Structure formats: structure tokens, C-alpha cells
Short mmCIF file of C-alpha atoms and ligand atoms in Angstrom, two decimals:
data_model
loop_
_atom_site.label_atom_id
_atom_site.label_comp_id
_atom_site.label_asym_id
_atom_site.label_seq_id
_atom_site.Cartn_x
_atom_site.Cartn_y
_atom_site.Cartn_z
CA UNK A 50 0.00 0.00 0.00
CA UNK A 51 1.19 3.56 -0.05
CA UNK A 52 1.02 5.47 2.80
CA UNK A 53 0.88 9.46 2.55
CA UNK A 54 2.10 10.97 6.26
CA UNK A 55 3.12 14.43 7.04
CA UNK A 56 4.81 14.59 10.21
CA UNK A 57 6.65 17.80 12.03
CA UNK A 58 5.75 21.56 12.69
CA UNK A 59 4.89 24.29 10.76
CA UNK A 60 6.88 27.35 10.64
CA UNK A 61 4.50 31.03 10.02
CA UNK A 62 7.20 33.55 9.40
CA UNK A 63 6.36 37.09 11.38
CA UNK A 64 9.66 38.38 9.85
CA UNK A 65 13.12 37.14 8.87
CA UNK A 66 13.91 35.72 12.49
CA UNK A 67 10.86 35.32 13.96
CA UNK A 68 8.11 33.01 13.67
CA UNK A 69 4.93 31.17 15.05
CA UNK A 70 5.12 27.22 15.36
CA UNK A 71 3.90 24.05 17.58
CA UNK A 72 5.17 21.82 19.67
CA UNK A 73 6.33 18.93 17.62
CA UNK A 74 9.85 17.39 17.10
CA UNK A 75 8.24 14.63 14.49
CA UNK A 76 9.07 11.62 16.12
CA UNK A 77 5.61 9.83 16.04
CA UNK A 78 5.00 10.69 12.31
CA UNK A 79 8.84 9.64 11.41
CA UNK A 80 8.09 6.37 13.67
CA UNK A 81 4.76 5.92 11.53
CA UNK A 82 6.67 6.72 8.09
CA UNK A 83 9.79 3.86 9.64
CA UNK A 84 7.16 1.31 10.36
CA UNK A 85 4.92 1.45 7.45
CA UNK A 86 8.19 0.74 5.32
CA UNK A 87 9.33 -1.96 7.66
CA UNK A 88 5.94 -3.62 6.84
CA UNK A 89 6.94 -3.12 3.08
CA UNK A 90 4.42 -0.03 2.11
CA UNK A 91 5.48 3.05 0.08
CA UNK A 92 5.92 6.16 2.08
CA UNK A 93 5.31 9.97 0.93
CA UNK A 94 6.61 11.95 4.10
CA UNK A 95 6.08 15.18 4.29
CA UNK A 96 8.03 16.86 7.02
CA UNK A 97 7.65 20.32 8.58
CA UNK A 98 11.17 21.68 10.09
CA UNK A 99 12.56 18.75 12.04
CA UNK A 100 16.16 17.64 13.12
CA UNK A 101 15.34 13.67 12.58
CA UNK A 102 17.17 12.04 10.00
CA UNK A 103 14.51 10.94 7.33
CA UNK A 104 13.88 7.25 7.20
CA UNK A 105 15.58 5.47 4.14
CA UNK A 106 13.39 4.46 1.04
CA UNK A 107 10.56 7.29 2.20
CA UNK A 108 10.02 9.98 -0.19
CA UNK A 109 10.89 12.86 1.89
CA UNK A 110 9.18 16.05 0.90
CA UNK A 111 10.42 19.18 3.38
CA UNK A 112 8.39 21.92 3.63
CA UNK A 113 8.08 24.74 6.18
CA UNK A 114 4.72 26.90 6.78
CA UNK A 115 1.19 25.33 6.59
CA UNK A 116 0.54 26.34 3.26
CA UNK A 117 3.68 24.60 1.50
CA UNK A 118 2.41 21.28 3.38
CA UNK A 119 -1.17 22.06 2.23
CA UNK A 120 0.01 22.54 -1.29
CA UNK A 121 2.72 19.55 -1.14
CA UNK A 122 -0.18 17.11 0.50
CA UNK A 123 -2.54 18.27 -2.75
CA UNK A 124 0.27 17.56 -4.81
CA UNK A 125 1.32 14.07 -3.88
CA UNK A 126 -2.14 12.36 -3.72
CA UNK A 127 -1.59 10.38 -6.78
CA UNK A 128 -1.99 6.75 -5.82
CA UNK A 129 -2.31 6.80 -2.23
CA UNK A 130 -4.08 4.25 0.03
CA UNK A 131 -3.89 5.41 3.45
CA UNK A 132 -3.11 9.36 4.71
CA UNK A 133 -2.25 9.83 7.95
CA UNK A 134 -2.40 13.55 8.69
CA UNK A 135 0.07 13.33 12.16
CA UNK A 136 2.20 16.97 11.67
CA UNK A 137 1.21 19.63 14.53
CA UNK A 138 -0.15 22.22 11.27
CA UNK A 139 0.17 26.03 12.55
CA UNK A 140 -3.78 27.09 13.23
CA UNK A 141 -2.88 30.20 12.54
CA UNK A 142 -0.36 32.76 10.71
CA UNK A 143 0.44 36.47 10.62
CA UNK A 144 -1.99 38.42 7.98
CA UNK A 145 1.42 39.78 6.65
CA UNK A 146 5.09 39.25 6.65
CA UNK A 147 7.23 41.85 7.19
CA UNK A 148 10.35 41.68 5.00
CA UNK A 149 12.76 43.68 7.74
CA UNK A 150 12.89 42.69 10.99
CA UNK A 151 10.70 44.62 13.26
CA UNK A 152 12.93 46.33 15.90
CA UNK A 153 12.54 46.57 19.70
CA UNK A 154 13.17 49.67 20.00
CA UNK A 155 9.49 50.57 17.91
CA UNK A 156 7.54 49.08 20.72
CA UNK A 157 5.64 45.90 21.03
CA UNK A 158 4.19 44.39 17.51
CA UNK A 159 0.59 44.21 17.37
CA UNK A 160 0.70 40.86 14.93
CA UNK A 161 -2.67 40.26 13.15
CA UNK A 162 -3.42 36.42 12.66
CA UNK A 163 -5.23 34.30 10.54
CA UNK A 164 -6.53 30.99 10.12
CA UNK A 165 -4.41 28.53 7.92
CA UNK A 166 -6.12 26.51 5.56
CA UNK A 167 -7.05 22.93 6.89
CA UNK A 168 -5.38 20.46 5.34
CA UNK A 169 -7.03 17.50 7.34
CA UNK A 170 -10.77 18.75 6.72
CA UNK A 171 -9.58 19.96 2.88
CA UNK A 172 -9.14 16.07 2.38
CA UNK A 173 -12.15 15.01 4.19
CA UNK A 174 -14.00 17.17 1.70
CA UNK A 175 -12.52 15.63 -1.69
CA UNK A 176 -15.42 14.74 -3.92
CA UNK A 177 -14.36 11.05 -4.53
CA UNK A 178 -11.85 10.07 -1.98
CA UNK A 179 -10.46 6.85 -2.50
CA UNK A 180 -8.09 6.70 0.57
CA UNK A 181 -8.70 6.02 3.98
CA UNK A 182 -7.97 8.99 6.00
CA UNK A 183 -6.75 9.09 9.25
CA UNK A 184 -6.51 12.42 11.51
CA UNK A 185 -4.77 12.80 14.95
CA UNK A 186 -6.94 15.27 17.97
CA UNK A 187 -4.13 16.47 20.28
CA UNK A 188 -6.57 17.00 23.27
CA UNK A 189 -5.72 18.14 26.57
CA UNK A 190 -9.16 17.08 27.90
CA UNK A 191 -12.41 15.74 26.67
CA UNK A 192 -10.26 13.38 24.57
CA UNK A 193 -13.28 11.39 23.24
CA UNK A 194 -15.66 14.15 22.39
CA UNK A 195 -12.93 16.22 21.14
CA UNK A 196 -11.77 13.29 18.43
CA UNK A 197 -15.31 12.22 17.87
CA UNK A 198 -16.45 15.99 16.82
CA UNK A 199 -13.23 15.70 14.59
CA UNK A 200 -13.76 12.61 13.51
CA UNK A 201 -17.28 14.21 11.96
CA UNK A 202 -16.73 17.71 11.53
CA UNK A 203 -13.17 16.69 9.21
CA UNK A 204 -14.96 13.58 7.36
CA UNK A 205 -11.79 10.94 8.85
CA UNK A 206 -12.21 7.91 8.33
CA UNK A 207 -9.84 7.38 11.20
CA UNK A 208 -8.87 10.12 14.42
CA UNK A 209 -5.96 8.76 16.20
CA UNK A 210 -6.21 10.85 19.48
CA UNK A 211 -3.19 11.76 21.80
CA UNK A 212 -3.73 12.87 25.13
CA UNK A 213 -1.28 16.05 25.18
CA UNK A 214 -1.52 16.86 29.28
CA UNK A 215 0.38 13.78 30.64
CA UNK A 216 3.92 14.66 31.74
CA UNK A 217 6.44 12.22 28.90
CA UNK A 218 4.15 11.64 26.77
CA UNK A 219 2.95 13.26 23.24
CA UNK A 220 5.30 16.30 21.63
CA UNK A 221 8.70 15.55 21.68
CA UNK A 222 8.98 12.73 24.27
CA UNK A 223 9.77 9.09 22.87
CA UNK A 224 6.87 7.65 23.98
CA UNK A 225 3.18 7.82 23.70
CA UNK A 226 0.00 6.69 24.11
CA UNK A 227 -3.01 6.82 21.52
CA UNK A 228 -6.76 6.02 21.69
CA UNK A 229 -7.81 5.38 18.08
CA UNK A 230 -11.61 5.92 17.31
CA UNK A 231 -13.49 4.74 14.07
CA UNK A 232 -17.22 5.96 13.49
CA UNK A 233 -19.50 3.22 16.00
CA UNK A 234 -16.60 1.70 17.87
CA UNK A 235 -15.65 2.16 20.92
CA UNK A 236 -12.32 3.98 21.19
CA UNK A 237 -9.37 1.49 21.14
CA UNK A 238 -6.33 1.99 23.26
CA UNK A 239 -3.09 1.45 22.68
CA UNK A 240 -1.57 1.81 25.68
CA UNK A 241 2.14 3.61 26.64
CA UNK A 242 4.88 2.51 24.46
CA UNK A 243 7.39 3.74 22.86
CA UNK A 244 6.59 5.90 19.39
CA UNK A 245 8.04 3.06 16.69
CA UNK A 246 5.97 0.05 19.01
CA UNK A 247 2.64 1.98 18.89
CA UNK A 248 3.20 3.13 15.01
CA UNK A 249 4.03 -0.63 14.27
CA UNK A 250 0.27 -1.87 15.96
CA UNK A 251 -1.21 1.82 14.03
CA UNK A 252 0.05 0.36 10.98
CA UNK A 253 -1.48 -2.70 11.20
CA UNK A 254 -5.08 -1.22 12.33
CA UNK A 255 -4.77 1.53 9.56
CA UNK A 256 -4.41 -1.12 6.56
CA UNK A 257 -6.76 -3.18 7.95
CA UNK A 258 -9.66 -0.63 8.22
CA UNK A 259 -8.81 0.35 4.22
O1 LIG B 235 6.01 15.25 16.73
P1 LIG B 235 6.04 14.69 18.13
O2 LIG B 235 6.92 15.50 19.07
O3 LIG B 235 6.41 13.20 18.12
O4 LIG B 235 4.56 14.79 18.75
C1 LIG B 235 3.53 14.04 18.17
C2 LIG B 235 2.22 14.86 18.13
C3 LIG B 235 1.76 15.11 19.57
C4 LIG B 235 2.44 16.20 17.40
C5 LIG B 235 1.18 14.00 17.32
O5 LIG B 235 0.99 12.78 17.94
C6 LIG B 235 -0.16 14.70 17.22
O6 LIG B 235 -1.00 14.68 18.11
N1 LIG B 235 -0.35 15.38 16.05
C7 LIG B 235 -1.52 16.25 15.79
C8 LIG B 235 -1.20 17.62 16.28
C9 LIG B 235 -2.29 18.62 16.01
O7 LIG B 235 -2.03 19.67 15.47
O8 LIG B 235 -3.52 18.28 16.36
P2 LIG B 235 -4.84 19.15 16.21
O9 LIG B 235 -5.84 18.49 17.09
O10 LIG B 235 -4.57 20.61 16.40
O11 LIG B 235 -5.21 18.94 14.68
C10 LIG B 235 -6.14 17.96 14.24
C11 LIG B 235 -5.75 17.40 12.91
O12 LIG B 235 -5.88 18.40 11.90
C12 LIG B 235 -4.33 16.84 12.80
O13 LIG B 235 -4.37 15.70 12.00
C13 LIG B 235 -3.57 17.97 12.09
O14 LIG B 235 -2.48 17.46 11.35
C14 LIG B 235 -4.67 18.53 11.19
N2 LIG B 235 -4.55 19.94 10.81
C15 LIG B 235 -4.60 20.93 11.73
C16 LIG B 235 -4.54 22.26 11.33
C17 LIG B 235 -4.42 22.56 9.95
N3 LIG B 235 -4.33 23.81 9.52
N4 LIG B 235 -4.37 21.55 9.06
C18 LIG B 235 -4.45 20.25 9.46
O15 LIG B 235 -4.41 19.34 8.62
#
């Protein structure tokens, strides 16, 4: 199967140093690219600003704001079976760059933001999707409403949801834990592990709900 997974930050430029970003370092999508080729699937990654070396045999595609990954995730739908939409997208970005950068000594910035586009719901709305999608819900409570609303609201197929508030757990740490919901299931847990043990057993569950 081929596996389409963007994985990582975004970066929203304010000016030429500064920027607005998330919390991710891309481990969990880079453990979901490493074990989908393990299980011998083709891999699309597309990776926001991350220092991880990217996995061997994936087709790494960097990009660095929201838009670039909305544009490269449009772009490299051609043939895919399974996307699995894990990168921590900016939900917002400054209405305008400025090309200098702004100086202290002018006072505080009042930065106007705006909403990126949605690259999860954008797929959920394709006319004639033929790929099982899968979404993440980084919740820091009401983790089951929360990835139920998105489950409906973005038209997954799949919302893989990772409780964000526990200390070593979610961005950045090695490990994780994930509750995966499918429309009339009951959420399935897969309990604390490390990031390439819980992608391996996401893997599996993702091909076999295609
Ligand atoms: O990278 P790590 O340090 O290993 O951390 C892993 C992780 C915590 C980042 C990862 O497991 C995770 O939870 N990723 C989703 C982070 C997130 O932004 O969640 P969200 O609930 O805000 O977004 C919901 C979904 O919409 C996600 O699939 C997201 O990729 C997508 N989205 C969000 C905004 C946007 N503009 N476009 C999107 O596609």
C-alpha cells in the first residue's frame, strides 16, 4: 500500500527571524513513516522543520509553513491508500510578513493572525476520496468528544487521538499513548509505548480498516 504521512511543525514567518510554530519534534510521524516501510508499504513523508534524519526508502518532501504542506499534501495524492495527517499544522499565521525585521526599540508588535487553511478537513471534503484517512486530535481534555467531533466535523475515516496533558508523553517525548476511534466503535487503546511500538500496531489497524 502507499502510505501518505506528514509529520513535524509548521513554521508562520512574522519576519526574517521570527516566527509562530507548535510543539512537535516529528518523532511519532517519522516512527509511523519507519514502520509502514518496515511492513513493506510506500511512504510519501512530508516533514515540517525537524532535526530527525529521514527514514531510508521514504520519499521525503520538506516543507516549512502550513501552506507549502497544504500545497505539497494536494500535490502528492496520486496513488495513495492510506493518509495519515500526524504533523502539529500552525492554526494560525500572521496576515502579513514583514520583510525587515521589526525592531525593539518601535515598541511591542501588534501581529494580526489568521486561520491557515485545513489540510485534514480539505481532504475530508474531496469529492471522490479513495483513501482512507486518518486524523490525529491532540486533546488536553475531553479526549473522546474532542476526536469524535473531529472525527465528523473533518470527514476521517480514522482520528488517532493523543492525550497532550500527561507529563512524557505526546510532543517531543519518545513515547506515547493513543486512543484510536473509528465511526460506531468504541475507542481502542493502545496503551504507553514507545513511538516506533505503537506506530508498528497503528500500521497494522490503519491497513486493515482500508
Ligand atoms: O512530533 P512529536 O513530538 O512526536 O509529537 C507528536 C504529536 C503530539 C504532534 C502528534 O501525535 C499529534 O497529536 N499530532 C496532531 C497535532 C495537532 O495539530 O492536532 P490538532 O488536534 O490541532 O489537529 C487535528 C488534525 O488536523 C491533525 O491531523 C492535524 O495534522 C490537522 N490539521 C490541523 C490544522 C491545519 N491547519 N491543518 C491540518 O491538517
Amino acid at each position: 500500500m502507499k502510505f501518505l504521512i506528514t509529520a513535524g511543525p509548521t513554521r508562520e514567518p512574522i519576519d526574517p527571524v521570527r516566527y509562530i510554530s507548535n510543539r512537535s519534534s516529528g518523532k511519532m510521524g517519522y516512527a509511523i513513516a519507519q514502520a509502514a516501510l518496515d511492513a513493506g508499504h510506500e511512504v510519501v513523508l512530508i516533514s515540517g522543520p525537524v532535526a530527525l534524519p529521514a527514514p531510508a526508502r521514504a520519499q521525503l518532501v520538506r516543507v516549512t509553513t502550513a501552506d507549502e504542506m497544504y500545497d505539497a499534501v494536494h500535490a502528492n495524492l496520486g496513488g495513495i491508500d492510506i493518509a495519515v495527517l500526524c504533523a502539529a499544522v500552525a492554526d494560525f499565521k500572521p496576515a502579513v510578513f514583514v520583510a525587515r525585521k521589526i525592531k525593539k526599540s518601535a515598541g511591542i508588535p501588534m501581529i494580526e493572525l489568521v486561520p491557515t487553511r485545513d489540510i485534514l478537513a480539505s481532504l475530508g471534503a474531496l469529492p471522490e476520496k479513495k483513501f482512507l484517512l486518518a486524523g490525529f486530535a491532540a486533546e488536553t481534555d475531553d479526549l473522546e468528544k474532542n476526536a469524535r467531533e473531529k472525527l465528523e466535523k473533518k470527514r476521517c475515516d480514522v482520528v488517532v487521538a493523543n492525550d497532550v496533558s500527561a507529563p512524557g508523553l505526546g510532543f517531543e517525548s519518545d513515547e506515547n499513548e493513543l486512543t484510536i476511534f473509528l465511526p460506531d466503535q468504541p475507542g481502542r487503546v493502545l496503551p504507553r509505548g514507545s513511538k516506533s511500538d505503537i506506530a508498528k500496531v497503528l500500521v497494522k489497524i490503519l491497513c486493515a480498516a482500508q
